[in-house]
CSV table of C-alpha atoms in Angstrom, one decimal:
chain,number,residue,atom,x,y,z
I,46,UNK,CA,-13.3,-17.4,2.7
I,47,UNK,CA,-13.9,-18.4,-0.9
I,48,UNK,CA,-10.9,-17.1,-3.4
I,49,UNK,CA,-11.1,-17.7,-7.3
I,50,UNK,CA,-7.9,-16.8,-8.6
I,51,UNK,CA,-7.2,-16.4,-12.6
I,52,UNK,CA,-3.7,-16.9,-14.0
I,53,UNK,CA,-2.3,-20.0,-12.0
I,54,UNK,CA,1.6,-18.9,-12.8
I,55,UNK,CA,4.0,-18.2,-10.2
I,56,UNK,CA,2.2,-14.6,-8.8
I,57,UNK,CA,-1.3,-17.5,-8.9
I,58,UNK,CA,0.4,-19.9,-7.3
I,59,UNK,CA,2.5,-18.1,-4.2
I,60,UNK,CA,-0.7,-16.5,-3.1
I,61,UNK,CA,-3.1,-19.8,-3.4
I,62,UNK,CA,0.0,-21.7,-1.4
I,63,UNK,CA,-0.6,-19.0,1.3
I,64,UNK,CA,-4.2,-18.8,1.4
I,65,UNK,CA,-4.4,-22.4,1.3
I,66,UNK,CA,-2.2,-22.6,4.4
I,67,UNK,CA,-4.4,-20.2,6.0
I,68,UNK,CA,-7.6,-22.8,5.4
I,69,UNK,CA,-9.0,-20.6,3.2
I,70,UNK,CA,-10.9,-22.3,-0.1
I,71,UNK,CA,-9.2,-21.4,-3.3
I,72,UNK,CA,-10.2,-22.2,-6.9
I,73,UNK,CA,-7.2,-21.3,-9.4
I,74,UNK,CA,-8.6,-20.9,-13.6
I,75,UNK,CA,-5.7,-21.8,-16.0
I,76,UNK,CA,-5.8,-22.2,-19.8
I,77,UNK,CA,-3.0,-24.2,-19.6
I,78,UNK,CA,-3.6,-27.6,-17.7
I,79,UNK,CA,-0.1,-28.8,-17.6
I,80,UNK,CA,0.2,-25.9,-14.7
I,81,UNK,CA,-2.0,-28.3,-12.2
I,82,UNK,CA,0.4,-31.0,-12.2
I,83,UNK,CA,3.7,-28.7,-11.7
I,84,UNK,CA,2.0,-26.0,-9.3
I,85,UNK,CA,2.6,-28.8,-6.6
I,86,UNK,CA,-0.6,-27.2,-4.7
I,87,UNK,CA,-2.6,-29.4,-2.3
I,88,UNK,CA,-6.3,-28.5,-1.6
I,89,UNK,CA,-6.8,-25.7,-4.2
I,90,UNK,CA,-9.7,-26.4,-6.8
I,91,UNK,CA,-8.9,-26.3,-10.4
I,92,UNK,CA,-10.9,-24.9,-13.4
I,93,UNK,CA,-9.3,-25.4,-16.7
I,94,UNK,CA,-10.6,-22.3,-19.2
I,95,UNK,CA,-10.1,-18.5,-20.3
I,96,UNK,CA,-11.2,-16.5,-17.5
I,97,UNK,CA,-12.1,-13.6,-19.6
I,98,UNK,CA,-14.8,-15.8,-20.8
I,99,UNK,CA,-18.2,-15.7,-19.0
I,100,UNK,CA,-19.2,-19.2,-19.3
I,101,UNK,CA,-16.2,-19.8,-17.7
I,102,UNK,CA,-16.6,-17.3,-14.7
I,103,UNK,CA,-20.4,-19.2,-14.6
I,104,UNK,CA,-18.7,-22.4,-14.3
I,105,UNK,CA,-16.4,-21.1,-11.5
I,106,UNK,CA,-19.5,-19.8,-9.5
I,107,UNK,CA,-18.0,-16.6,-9.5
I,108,UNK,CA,-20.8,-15.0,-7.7
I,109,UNK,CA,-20.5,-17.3,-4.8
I,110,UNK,CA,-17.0,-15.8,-4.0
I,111,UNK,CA,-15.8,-13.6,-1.6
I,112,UNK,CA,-12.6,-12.6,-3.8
I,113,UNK,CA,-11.3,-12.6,-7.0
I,114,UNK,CA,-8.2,-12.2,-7.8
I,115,UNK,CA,-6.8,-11.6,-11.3
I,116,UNK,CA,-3.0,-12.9,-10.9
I,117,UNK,CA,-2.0,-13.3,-14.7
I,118,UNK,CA,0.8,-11.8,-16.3
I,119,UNK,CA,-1.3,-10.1,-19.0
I,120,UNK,CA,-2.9,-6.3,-17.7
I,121,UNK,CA,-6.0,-6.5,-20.6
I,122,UNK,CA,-7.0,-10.0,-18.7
I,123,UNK,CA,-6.5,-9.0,-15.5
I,124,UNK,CA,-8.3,-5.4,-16.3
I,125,UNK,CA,-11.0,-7.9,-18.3
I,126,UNK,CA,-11.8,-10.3,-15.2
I,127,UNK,CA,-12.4,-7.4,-12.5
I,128,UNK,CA,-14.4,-6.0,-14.3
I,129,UNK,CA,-16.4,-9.3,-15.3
I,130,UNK,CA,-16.2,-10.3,-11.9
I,131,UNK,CA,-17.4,-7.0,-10.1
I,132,UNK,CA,-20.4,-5.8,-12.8
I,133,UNK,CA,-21.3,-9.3,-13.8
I,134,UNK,CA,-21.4,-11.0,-10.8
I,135,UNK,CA,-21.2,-8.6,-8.0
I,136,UNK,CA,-18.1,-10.1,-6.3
I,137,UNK,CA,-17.9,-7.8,-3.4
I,138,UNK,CA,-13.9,-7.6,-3.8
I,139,UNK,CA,-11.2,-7.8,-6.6
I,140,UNK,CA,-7.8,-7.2,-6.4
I,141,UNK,CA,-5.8,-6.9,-9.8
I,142,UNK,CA,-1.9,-7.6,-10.6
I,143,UNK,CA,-0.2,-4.8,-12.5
I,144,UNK,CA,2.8,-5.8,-14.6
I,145,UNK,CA,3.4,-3.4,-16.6
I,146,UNK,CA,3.6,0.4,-14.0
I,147,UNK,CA,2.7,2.7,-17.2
I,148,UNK,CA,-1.0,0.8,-16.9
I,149,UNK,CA,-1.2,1.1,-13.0
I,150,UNK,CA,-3.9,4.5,-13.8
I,151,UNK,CA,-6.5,1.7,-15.3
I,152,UNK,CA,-6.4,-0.1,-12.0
I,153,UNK,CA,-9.1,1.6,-10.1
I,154,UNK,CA,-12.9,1.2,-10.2
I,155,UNK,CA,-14.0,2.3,-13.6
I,156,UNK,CA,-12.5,-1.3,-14.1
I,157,UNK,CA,-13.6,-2.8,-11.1
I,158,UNK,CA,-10.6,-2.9,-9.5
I,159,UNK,CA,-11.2,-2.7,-5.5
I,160,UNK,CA,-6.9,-3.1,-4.7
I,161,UNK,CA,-4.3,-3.2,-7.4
I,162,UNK,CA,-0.7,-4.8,-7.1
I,163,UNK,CA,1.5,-3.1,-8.6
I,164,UNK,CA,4.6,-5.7,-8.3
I,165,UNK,CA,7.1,-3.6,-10.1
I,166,UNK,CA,6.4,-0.4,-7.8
I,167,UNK,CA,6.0,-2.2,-4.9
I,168,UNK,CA,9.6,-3.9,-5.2
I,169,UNK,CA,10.8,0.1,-5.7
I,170,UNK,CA,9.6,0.8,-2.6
I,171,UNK,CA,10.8,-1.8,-0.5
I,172,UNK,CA,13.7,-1.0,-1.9
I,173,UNK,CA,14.0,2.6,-1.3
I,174,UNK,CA,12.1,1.8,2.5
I,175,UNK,CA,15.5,-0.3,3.1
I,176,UNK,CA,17.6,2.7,2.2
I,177,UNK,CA,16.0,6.3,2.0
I,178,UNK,CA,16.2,8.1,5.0
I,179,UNK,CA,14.3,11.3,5.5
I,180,UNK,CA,11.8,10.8,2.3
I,181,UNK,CA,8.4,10.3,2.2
I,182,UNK,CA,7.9,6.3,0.6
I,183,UNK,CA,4.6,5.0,-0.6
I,184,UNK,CA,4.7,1.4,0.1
I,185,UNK,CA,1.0,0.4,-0.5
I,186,UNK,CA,-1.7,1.6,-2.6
I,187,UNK,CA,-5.2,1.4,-0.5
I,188,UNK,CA,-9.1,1.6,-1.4
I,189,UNK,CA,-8.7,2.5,-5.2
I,190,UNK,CA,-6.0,4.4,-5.7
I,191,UNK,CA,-7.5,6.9,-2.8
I,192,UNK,CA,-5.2,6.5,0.4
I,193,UNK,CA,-2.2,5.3,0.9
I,194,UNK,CA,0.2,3.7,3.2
I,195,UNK,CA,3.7,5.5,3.5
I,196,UNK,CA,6.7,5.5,5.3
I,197,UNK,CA,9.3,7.9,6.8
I,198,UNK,CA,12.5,7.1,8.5
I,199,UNK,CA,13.9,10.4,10.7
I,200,UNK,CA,17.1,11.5,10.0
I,201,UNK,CA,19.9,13.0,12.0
I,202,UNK,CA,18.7,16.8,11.3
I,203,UNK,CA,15.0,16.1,11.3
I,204,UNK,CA,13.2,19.1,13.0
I,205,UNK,CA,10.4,16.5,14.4
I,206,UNK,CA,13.5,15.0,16.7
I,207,UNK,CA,13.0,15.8,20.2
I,208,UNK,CA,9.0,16.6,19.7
I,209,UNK,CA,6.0,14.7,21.0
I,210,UNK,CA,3.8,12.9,18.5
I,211,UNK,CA,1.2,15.6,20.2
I,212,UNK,CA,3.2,18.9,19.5
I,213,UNK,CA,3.4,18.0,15.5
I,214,UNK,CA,0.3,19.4,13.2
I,215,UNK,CA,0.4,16.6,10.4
I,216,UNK,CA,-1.5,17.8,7.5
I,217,UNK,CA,-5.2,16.9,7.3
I,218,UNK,CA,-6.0,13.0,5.9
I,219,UNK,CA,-2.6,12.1,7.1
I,220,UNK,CA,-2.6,9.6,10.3
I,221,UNK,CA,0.2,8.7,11.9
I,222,UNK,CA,-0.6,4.7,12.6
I,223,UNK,CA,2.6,3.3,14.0
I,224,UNK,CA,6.3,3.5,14.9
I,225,UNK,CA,9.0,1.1,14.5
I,226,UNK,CA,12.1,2.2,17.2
I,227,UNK,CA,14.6,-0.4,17.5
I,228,UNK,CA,12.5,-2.9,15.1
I,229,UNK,CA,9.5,-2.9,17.8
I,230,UNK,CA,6.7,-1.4,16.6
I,231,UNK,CA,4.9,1.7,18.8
I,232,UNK,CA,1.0,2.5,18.8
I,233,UNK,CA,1.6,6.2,18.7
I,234,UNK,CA,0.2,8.3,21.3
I,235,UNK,CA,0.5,12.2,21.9
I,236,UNK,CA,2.9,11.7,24.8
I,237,UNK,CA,5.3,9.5,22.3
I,238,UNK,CA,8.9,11.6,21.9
I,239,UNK,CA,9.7,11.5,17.9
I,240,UNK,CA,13.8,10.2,17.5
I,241,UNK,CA,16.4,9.8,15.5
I,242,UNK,CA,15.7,6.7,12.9
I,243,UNK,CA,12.4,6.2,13.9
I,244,UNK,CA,10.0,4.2,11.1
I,245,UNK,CA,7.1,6.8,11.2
I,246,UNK,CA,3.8,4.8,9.0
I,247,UNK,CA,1.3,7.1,8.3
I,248,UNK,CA,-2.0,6.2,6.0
I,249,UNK,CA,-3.0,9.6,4.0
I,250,UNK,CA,-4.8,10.5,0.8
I,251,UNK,CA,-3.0,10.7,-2.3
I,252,UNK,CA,-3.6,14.3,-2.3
I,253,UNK,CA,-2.1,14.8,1.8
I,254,UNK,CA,1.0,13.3,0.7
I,255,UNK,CA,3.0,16.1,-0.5
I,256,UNK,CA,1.7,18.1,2.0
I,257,UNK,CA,3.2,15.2,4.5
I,258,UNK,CA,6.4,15.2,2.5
I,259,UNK,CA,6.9,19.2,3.1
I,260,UNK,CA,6.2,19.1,6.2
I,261,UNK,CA,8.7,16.2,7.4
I,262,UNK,CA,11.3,18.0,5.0
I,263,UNK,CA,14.3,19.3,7.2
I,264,UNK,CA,13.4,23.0,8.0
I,265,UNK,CA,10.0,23.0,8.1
I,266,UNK,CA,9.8,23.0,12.1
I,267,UNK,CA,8.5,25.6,14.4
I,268,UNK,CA,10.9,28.3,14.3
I,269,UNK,CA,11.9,29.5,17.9
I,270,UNK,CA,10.8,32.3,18.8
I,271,UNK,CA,13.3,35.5,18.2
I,272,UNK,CA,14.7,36.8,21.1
I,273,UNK,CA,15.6,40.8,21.2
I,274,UNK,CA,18.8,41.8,20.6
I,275,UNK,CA,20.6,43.8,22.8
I,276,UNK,CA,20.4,47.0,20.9
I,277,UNK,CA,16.5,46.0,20.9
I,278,UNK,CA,16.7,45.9,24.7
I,279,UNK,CA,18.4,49.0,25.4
I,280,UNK,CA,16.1,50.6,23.3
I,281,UNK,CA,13.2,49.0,25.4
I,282,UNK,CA,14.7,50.8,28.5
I,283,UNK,CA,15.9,54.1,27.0
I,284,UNK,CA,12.0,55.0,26.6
């Protein structure tokens, strides 16, 4: 797989390391080209140039890649070089690094953003995944800002404890994907018996989530059923 990266900083540079060690062929486009001697990177392609220029992208072959990623630690050039790279060239996938969360709602397509990063929100939920029990946790923004992957860890007074995967009605656009019991993960099946700290990850629509999160709210089980009392019953046999 081709990769063209843009911004070669530390974000660039962690993810070229990795796709490199993966075999995969990786361009990185700097401005600055003191980065190439201190990135310490061995078998990644350098351009030195603005990426937010299009005789640069030209220079890059652009068009010959199978993703672009716009690493740098500047939203406008990140928002600037999806878009470049998606209407310009036709680059069939682009993800986009957020640093700043208050621009995250420019991320999507109208900017030709296929998967955005939001760094800061994604450290807030790792974080809150490591310690929130019984709340619904969106760790992962998926296909544009449309679905997304989010977690729920059962607590001690969960009403789903006890119930097969089967018995539960999860909201509509809300799959239940896997389940991590005793740090092994499960392929759920209707047959599966929900317990107590059980890592429930569930890929919904942005919309489905709140419906998700009232649903897996403590109280919201099936009420049982209400026996008669036994004034009720006396009456049933006084008749």
């Amino acid at each position: 797989m081709k990769v063209i990266i843009a911004g070669a900083g530390s974000v660039g540079s962690s993810i070229a390391r990795e796709l490199l060690a993966h075999r995969h062929d990786v361009l990185l486009i700097d401005p600055k080209p003191e980065v190439i001697g201190r990135s310490g990177l061995r078998g990644a392609k350098w351009l030195v140039g603005d990426a937010c220029e299009i005789s640069t992208l030209k220079e890059a072959r652009v068009e010959d890649a199978d993703v672009v990623v716009a690493a740098t630690g500047d939203d406008k050039v990140n928002l600037v070089v999806s878009l470049l790279a998606k209407t310009e060239f036709g680059v069939g996938r682009t993800v986009g690094r957020v640093n700043n969360p208050k621009n995250d709602w420019m991320f999507d397509g109208s900017w030709g953003v296929d998967v955005a990063v939001n760094t800061p929100r994604l450290m807030t939920a790792l974080v809150e995944e490591a310690v929130e029990i019984g709340d619904v946790v969106r760790l992962l923004t998926l296909q544009t800002g449309v679905a997304s992957l989010v977690e729920f860890t059962v607590p001690a007074n969960s009403d789903l404890i006890g119930r097969t995967v089967g018995q539960v009605e999860w909201p509509n656009d809300a799959a239940l994907v896997a389940i991590l019991r005793d740090q092994s993960p499960i392929t759920p099946s209707i047959d599966d018996v929900i317990d107590h700290r059980d890592e429930l990850f569930f890929v919904t629509t942005i919309a489905a989530e709140d419906a998700l999160r009232a649903l897996l709210s403590p109280g919201n089980g099936e009420e049982a059923e209400e026996l008669p009392s036994e004034e009720g019953e006396d009456d049933l046999f006084d008749g």
